[in-house]
Coordinates of C-alpha atoms in Angstrom, one line a residue:
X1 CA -20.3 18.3 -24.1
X2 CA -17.1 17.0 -25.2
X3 CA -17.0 12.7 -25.1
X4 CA -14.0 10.7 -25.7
X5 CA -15.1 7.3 -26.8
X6 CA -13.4 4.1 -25.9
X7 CA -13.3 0.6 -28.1
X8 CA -10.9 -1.7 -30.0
X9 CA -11.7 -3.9 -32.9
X10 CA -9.4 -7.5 -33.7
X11 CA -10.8 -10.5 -35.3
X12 CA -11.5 -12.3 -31.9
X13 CA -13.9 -9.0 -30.8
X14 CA -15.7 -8.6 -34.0
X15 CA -16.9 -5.4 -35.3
X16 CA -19.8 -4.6 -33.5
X17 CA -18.1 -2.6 -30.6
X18 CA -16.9 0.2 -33.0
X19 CA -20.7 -0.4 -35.7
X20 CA -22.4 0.3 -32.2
X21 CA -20.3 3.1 -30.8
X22 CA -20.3 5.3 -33.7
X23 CA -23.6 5.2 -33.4
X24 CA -23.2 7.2 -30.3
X25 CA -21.5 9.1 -32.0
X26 CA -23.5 9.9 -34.6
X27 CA -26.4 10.8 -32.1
X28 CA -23.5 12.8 -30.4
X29 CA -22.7 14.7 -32.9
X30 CA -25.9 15.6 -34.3
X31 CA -27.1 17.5 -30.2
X32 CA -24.2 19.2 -31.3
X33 CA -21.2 17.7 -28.9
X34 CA -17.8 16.6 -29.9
X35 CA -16.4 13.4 -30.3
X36 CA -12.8 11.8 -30.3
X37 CA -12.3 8.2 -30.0
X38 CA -9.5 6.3 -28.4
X39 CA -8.6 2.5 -29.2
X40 CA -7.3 -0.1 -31.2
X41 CA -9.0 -0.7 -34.5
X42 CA -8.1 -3.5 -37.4
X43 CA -11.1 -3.5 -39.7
X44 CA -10.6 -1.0 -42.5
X45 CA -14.2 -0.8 -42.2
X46 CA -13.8 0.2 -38.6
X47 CA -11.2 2.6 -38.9
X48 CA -13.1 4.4 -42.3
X49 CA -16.4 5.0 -40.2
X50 CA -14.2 6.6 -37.3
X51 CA -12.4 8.5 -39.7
X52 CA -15.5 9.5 -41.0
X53 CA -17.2 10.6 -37.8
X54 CA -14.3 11.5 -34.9
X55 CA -12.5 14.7 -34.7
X56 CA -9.4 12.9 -33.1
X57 CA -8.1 9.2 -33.4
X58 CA -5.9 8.2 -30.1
X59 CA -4.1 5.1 -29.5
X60 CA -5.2 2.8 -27.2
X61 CA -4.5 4.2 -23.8
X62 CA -2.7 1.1 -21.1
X63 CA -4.9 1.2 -18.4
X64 CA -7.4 3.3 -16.3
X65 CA -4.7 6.5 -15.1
X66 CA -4.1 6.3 -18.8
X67 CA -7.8 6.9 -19.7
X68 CA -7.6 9.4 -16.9
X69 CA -5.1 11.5 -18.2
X70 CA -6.5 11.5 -21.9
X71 CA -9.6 12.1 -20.8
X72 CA -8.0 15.4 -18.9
X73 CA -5.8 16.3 -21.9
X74 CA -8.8 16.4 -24.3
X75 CA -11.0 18.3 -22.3
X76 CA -13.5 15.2 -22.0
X77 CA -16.8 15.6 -20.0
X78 CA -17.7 11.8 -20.6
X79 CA -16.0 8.6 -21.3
X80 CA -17.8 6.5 -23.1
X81 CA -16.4 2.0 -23.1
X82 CA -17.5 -0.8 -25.4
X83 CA -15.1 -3.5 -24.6
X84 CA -15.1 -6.8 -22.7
X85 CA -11.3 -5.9 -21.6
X86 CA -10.7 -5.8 -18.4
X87 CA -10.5 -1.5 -17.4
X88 CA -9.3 -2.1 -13.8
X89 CA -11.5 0.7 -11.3
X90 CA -12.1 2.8 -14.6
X91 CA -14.9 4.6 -13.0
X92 CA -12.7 5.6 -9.9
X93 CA -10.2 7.1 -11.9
X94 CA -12.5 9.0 -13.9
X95 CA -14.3 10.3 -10.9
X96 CA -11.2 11.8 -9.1
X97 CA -10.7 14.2 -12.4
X98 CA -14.5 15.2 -12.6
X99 CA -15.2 13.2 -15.8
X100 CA -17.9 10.9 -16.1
X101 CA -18.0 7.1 -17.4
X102 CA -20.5 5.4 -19.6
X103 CA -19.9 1.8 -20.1
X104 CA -21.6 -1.0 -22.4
X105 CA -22.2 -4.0 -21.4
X106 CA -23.8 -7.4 -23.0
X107 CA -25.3 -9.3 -19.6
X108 CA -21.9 -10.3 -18.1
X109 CA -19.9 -9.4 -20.6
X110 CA -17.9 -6.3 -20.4
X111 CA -19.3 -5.3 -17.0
X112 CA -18.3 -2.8 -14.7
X113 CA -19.0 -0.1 -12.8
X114 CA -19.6 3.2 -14.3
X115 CA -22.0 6.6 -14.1
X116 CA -24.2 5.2 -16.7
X117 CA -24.2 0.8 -17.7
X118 CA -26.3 0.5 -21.0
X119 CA -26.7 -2.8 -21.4
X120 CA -29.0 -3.2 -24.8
X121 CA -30.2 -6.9 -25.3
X122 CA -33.7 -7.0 -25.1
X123 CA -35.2 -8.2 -21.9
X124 CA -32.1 -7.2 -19.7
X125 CA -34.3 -4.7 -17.9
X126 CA -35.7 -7.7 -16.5
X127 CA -33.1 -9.0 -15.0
X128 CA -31.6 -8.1 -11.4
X129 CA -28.2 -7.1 -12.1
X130 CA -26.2 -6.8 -8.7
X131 CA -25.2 -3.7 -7.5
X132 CA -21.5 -2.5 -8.0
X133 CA -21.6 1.4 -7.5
X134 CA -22.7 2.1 -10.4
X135 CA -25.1 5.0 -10.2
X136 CA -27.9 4.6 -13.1
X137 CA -29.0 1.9 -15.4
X138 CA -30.3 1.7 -19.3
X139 CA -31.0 -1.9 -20.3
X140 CA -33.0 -3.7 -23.0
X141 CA -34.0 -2.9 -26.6
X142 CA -35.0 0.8 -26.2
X143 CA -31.2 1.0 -25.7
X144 CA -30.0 -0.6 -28.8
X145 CA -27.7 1.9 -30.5
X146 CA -28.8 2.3 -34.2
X147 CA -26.7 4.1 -36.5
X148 CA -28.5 7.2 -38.5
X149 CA -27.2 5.6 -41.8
X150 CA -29.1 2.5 -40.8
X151 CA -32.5 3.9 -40.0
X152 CA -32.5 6.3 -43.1
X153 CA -32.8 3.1 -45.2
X154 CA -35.7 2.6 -46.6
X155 CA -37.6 -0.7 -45.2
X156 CA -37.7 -3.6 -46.6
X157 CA -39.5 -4.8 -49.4
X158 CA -42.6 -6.5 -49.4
X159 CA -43.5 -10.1 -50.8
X160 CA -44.0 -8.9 -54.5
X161 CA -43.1 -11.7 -56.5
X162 CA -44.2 -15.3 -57.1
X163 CA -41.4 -17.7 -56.3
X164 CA -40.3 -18.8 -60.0
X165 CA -38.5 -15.3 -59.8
X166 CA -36.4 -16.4 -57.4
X167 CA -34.6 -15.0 -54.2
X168 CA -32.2 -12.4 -52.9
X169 CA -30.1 -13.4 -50.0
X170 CA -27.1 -11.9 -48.2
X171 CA -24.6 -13.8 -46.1
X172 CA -23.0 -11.4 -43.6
X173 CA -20.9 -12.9 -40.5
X174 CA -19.8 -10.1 -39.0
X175 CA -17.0 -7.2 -39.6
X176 CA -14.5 -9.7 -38.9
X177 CA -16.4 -13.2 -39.3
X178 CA -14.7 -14.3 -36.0
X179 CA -15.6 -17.8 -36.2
X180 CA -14.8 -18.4 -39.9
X181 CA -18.6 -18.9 -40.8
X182 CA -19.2 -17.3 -43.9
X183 CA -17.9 -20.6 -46.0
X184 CA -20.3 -22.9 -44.0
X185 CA -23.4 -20.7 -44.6
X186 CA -22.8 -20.3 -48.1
X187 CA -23.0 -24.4 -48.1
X188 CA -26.1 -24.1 -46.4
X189 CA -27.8 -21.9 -48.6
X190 CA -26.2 -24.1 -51.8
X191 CA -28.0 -27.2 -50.0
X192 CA -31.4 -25.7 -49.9
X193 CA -31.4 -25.8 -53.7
X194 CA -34.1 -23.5 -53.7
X195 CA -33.4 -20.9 -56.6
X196 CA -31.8 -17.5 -55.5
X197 CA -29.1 -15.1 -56.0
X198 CA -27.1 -15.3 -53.1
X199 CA -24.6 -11.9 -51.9
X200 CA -21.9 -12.9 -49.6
X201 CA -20.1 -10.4 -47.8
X202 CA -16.7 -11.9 -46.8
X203 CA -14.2 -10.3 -45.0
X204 CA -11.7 -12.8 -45.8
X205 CA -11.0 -11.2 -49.3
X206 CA -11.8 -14.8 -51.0
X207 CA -13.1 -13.9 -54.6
X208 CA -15.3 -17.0 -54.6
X209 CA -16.3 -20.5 -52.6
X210 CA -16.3 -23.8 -54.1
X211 CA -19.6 -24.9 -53.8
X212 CA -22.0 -27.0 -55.7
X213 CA -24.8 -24.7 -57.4
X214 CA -28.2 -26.4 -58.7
X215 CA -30.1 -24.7 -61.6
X216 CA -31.7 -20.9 -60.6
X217 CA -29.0 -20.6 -58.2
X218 CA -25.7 -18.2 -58.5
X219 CA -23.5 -17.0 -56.3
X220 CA -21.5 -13.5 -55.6
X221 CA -18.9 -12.0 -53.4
X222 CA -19.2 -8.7 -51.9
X223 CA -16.1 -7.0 -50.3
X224 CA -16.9 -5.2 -46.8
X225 CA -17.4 -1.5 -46.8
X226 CA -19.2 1.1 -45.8
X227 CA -21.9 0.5 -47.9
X228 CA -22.9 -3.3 -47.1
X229 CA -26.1 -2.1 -45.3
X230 CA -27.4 -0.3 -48.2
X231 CA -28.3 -3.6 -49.3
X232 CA -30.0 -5.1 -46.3
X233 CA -33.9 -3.3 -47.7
X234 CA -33.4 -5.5 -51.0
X235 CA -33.3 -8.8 -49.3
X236 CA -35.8 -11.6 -49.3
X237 CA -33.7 -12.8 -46.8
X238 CA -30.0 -11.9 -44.7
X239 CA -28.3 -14.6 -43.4
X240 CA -26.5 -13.6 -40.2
X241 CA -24.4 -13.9 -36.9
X242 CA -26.5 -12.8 -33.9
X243 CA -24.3 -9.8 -33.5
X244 CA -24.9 -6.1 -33.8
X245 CA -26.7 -6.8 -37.5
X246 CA -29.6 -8.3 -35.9
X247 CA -30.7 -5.3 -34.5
X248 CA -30.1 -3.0 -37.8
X249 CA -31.7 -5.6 -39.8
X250 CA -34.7 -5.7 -37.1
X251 CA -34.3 -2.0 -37.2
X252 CA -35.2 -2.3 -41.0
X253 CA -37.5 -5.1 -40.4
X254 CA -35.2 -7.4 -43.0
X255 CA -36.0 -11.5 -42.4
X256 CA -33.0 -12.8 -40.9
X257 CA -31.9 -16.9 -40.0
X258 CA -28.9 -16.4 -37.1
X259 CA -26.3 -18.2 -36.3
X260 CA -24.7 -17.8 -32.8
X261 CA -21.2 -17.3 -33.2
X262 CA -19.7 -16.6 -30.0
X263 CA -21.1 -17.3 -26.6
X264 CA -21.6 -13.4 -26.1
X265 CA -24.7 -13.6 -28.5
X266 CA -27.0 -16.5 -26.6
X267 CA -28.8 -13.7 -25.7
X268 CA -29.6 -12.3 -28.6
X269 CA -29.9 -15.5 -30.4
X270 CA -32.0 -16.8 -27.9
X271 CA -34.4 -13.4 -27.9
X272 CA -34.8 -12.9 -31.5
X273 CA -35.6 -16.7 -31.9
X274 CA -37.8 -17.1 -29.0
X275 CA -39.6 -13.8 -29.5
X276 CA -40.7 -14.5 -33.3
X277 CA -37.8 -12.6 -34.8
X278 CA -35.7 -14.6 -37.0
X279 CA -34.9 -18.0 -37.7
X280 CA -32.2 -20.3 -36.2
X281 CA -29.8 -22.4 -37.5
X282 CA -28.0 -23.4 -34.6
X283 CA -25.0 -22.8 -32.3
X284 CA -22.0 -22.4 -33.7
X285 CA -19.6 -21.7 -30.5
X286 CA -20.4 -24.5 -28.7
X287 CA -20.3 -26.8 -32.1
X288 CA -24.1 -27.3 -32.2
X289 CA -25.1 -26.6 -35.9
X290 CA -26.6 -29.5 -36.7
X291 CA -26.1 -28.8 -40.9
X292 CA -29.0 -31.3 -42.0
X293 CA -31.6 -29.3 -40.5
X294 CA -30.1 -25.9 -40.6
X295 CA -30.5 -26.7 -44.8
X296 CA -34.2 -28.0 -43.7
X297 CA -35.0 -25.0 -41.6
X298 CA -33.5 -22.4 -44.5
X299 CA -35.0 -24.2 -47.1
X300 CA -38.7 -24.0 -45.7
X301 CA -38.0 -20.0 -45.0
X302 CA -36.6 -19.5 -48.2
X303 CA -40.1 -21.3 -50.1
X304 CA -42.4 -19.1 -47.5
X305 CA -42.9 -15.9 -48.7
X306 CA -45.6 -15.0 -45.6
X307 CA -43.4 -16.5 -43.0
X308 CA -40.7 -14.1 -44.0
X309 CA -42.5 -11.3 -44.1
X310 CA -44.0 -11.9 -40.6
X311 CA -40.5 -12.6 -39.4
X312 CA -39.3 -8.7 -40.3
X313 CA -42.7 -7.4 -39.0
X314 CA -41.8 -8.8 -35.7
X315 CA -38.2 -7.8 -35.7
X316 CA -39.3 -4.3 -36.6
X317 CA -41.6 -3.9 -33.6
X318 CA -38.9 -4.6 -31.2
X319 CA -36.2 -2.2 -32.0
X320 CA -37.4 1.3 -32.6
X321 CA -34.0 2.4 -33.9
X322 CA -33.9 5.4 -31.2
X323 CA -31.2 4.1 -28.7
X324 CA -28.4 6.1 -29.4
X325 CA -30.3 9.5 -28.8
X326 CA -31.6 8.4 -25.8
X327 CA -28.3 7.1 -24.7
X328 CA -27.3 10.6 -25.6
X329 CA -30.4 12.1 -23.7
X330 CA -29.1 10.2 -20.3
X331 CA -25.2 12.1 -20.9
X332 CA -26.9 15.3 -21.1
X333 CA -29.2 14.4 -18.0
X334 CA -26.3 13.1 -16.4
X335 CA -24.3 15.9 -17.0
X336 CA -26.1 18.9 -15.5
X337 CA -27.0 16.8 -12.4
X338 CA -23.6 15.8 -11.6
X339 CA -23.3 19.0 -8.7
X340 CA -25.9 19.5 -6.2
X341 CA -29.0 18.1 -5.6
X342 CA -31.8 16.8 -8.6
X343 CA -35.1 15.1 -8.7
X344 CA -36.4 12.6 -11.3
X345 CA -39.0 10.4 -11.9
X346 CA -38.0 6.6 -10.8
X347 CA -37.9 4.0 -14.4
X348 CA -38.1 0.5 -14.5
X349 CA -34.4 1.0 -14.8
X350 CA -34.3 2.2 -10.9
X351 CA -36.0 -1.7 -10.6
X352 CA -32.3 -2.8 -9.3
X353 CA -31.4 -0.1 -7.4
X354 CA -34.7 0.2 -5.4
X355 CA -34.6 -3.7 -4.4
X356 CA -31.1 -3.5 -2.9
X357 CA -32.3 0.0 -0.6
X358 CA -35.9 -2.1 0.2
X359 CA -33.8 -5.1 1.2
X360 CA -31.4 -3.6 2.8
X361 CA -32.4 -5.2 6.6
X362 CA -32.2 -1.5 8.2
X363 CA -34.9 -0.7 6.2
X364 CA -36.9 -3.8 6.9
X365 CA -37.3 -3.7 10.4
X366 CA -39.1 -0.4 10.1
X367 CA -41.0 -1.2 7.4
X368 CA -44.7 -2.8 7.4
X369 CA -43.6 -5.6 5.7
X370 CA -40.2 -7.0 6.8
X371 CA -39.7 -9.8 5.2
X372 CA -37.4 -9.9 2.2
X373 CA -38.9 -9.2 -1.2
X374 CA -38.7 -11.4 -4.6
X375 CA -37.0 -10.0 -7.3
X376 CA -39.8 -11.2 -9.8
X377 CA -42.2 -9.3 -7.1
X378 CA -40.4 -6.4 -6.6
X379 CA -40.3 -5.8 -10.2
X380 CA -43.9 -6.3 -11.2
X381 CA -44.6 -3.4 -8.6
X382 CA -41.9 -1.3 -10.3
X383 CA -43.2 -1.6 -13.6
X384 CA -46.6 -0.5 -12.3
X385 CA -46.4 2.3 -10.4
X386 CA -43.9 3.9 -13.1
X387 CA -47.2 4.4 -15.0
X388 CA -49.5 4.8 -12.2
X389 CA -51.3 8.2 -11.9
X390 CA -51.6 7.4 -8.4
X391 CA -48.3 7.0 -7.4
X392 CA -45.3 9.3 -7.8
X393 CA -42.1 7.6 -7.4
X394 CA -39.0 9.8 -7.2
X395 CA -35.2 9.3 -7.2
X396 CA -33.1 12.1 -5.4
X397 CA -29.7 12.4 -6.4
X398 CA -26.5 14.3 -4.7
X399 CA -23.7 15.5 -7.0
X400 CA -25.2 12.8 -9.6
X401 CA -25.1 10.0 -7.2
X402 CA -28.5 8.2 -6.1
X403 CA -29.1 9.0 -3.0
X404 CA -32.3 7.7 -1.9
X405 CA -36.0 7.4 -3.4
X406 CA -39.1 9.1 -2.3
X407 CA -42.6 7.6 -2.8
X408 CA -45.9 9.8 -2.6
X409 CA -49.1 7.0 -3.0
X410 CA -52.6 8.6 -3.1
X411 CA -55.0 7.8 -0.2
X412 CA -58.1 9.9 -1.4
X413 CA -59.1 12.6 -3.2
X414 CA -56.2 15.3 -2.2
X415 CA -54.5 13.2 0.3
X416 CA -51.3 11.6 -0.3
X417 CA -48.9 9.2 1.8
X418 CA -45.4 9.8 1.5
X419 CA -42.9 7.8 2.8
X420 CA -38.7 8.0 2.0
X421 CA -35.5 5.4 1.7
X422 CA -32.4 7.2 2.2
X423 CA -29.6 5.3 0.5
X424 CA -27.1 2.7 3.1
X425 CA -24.1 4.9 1.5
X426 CA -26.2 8.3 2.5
X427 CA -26.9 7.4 5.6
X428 CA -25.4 9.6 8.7
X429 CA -24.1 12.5 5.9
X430 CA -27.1 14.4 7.6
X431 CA -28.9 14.6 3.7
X432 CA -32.2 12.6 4.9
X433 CA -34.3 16.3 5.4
X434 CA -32.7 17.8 2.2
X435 CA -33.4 14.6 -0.1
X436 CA -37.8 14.6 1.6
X437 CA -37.6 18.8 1.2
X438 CA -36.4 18.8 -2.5
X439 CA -38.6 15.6 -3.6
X440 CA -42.1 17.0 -1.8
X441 CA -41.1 20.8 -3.4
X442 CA -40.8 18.3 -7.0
X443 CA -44.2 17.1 -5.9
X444 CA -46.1 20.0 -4.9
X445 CA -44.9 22.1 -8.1
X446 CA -47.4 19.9 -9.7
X447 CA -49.6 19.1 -7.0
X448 CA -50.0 22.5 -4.6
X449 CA -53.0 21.5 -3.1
X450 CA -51.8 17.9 -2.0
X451 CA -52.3 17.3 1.9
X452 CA -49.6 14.8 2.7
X453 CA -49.7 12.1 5.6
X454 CA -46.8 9.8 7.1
X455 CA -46.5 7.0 9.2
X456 CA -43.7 5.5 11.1
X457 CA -43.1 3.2 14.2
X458 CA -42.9 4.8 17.2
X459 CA -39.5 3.1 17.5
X460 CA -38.3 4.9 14.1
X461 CA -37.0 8.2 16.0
X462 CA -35.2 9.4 13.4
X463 CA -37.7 9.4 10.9
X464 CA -40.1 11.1 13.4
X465 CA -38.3 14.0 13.7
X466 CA -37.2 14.1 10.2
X467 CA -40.9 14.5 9.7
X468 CA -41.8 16.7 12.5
X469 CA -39.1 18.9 11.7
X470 CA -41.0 19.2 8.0
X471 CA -43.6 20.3 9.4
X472 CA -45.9 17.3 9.7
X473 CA -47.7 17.0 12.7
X474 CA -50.0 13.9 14.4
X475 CA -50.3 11.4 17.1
X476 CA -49.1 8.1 18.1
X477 CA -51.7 5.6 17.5
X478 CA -50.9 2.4 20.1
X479 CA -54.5 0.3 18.9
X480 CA -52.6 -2.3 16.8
X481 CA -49.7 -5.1 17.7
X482 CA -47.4 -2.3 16.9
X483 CA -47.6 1.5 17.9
X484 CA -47.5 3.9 15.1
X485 CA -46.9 7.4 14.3
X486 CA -49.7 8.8 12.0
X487 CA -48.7 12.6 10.9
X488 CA -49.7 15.0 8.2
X489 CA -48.6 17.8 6.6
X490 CA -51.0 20.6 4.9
X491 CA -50.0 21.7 1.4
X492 CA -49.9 25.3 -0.8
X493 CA -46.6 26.0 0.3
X494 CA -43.6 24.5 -0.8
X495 CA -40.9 23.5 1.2
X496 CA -38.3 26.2 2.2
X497 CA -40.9 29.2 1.2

């Protein structure tokens, strides 16, 4: 496969587009694809690590026929974006030339439509995330991309010595330090007066900071590179925006306090805080730092050996450090479905998806339950019968694009109900009997045997002769407030055989 990444890098964006993108590429390159990457890029940080991993470096391409045509003259399978720009109807574009578009996305930020949305703060799977045409989902902290440099580190170290020795800390703001923190934190940590050698990493090429030092304390300035991380494992402590560091550090289960810097991080600032994570020091963007118990909160961290260390023990159980592969994974997947017709097992990613098709009021009135469904509801029954033996939940896809779900729920021993959605943007192509025959042959591959039962309204024509014409057969049974149509379908032979 041959992907063309997309990103830019200025002060205002930060670095974390391009840290989090060649992590893609990374994972890219080691499935053995090839990678060229298109943007803007100021960090000489930024630019060395592209340098380091792309075959090609293109300029910034003005606007979505632009992408297009790049993506044609390179050969590109996928487009891959990590930028809150506005792309115009990217995904359009892309789809008239046969390539296909990955996008990143933090909540609202940098949203848009695409073939795959990744959206990696932790939790966002969660959330109901309107539908836009966008055909398939990967959201929360299994899709935090992690670069291979980062998780070769070794962890970090252990509480090994008393506190007379003193503490290593490391003040890192960001690529870019977009909101001219670093200056303010290293007052912070000079207030605590607690004795440590303190590493600031400061992108503003200042050889020092004036700032009072108490006895046990001292103070020095690294220069960003390539090589910054290779000190996160030797911490006691990192000091840090609540950017794309977080993760790594969580990654490498190094204690962190966070700042929020811009208003793109409240989620991850509010996640790795609330969820046992890291420390907080406040809201920077919105002017909410409140100094006097930032130094009250760091100082108590910095004196707690076992509060630290559970502090990177919880980080380290949230982010497994596997994102980008399986981000890769989902190109791959997404790439030999995208011609004919493919099966899959639904994922709490589908969550989204499936609401929309079970609310949609055409499917309501012939349902048993017609009333409209609760998000919160809807997903609790997602994320159990993904893992229920019991229940087989399939997605059917035409030429890559979701095209309606199929859901086979044991009754007994052997017997199993099935019953389909067909998607409102599939409806009247004449795909309904193609997307039940290719998702019952998916299920009796596995489960020959299986005697399979439906049941419709006797005012649901269509879906009685989509049955009957699949060889189901039954009566109508008229005994309850509503007549129904009760038919099964004997199994050992797939469909089509």
């Amino acid at each position: 496969m041959r992907v063309l990444l997309r990103c830019d890098s200025t002060k205002a964006q930060g670095l974390g587009h391009v840290i989090r993108t060649m992590a893609l590429a990374e994972a890219a390159l080691a499935a053995g694809h090839s990678v060229q990457f298109s943007g803007d890029v100021e960090s000489p940080v930024g630019r060395a690590l592209i340098e380091d991993l792309c075959s090609a470096i293109h300029p910034m391409p003005d606007g979505p026929e632009a992408v297009a045509r790049l993506a044609c003259d390179v050969g590109a399978d996928l487009v891959h974006i990590d930028t809150y720009a506005d792309q115009g109807d990217l995904v359009a574009e892309l789809r008239t030339v046969g390539v296909l578009l990955s996008s990143m996305e933090d909540g609202s930020f940098g949203r848009r439509p695409a073939d795959l949305v990744i959206d990696p703060s932790p939790g966002a799977e969660l959330a109901y995330r309107p539908g836009d045409g966008s055909y398939r989902l990967f959201r929360g902290a299994g899709a935090i991309p992690i670069r291979r440099s980062i998780r070769e580190l070794d962890g970090a170290k252990t509480v090994s010595r008393g506190l007379s020795a003193g503490r290593d800390v490391m003040i890192v703001m960001g690529g870019t330090d977009a909101r001219d923190m670093t200056a303010r934190c290293v007052e912070l940590w000079a207030q605590t007066r607690v004795p440590s050698r303190c590493f600031v990493v400061d992108p503003g090429g200042r050889r020092g900071f004036s700032v009072e030092l108490t006895a046990g304390q001292s103070l020095e300035v690294i220069q960003p590179s390539l090589q910054v991380p290779h000190h996160f494992p030797s911490m006691d402590l990192v000091i840090s925006g609540a950017g794309t560091t977080t993760w790594e550090l969580a990654t490498l289960g190094v204690p962190m306090a966070l700042v929020q810097l811009v208003e793109n991080q409240a989620d991850n600032y509010a996640f790795a805080t609330g969820n046992g994570m890291a420390l907080g020091l406040g809201n920077a963007s919105m002017g909410q730092l409140d100094e006097p118990s930032a130094v009250a909160a760091l100082r108590g961290l910095l004196q707690d050996d076992v509060r630290r260390l559970r502090l990177g023990v919880q980080a380290r159980s949230v982010v497994d450090g596997g994102g980008a592969d399986a981000i890769v994974r989902y190109w791959e997947q997404m790439a030999a479905e995208s011609d004919g017709i493919s099966v899959r097992p639904a994922e709490i990613h589908d969550a989204g998806q499936l609401f929309d098709w079970r609310n949609d009021p055409t499917v309501r009135q012939v349902s048993r339950e017609k009333d409209e469904l609760a998000w919160d509801t809807h997903l609790a029954w997602v994320s159990r019968v993904v893992k229920d033996p019991g229940v087989c939940l399939l997605i059917v896809q035409c030429d890559g694009r979701p095209a309606g779900t199929v859901r086979f729920h044991v009754l007994e021993d052997g017997h199993w109900e099935v019953s389909i959605t067909v998607a409102p943007t599939m409806r009247g192509r004449g795909r309904a009997a193609q997307i039940l025959s290719e998702a019952e042959r998916y299920f009796l591959e596995r489960r020959p045997e299986a005697v399979l039962h439906a049941s419709m309204l006797d005012s649901n024509i269509a879906s009685y002769k989509l049955f009957r014409n699949a060889g189901y057969e039954g009566n109508l049974d008229g005994s309850g407030e509503e007549s129904w149509y009760h038919l099964v379908r004997r199994g050992g032979t797939l469909p089509g055989r």
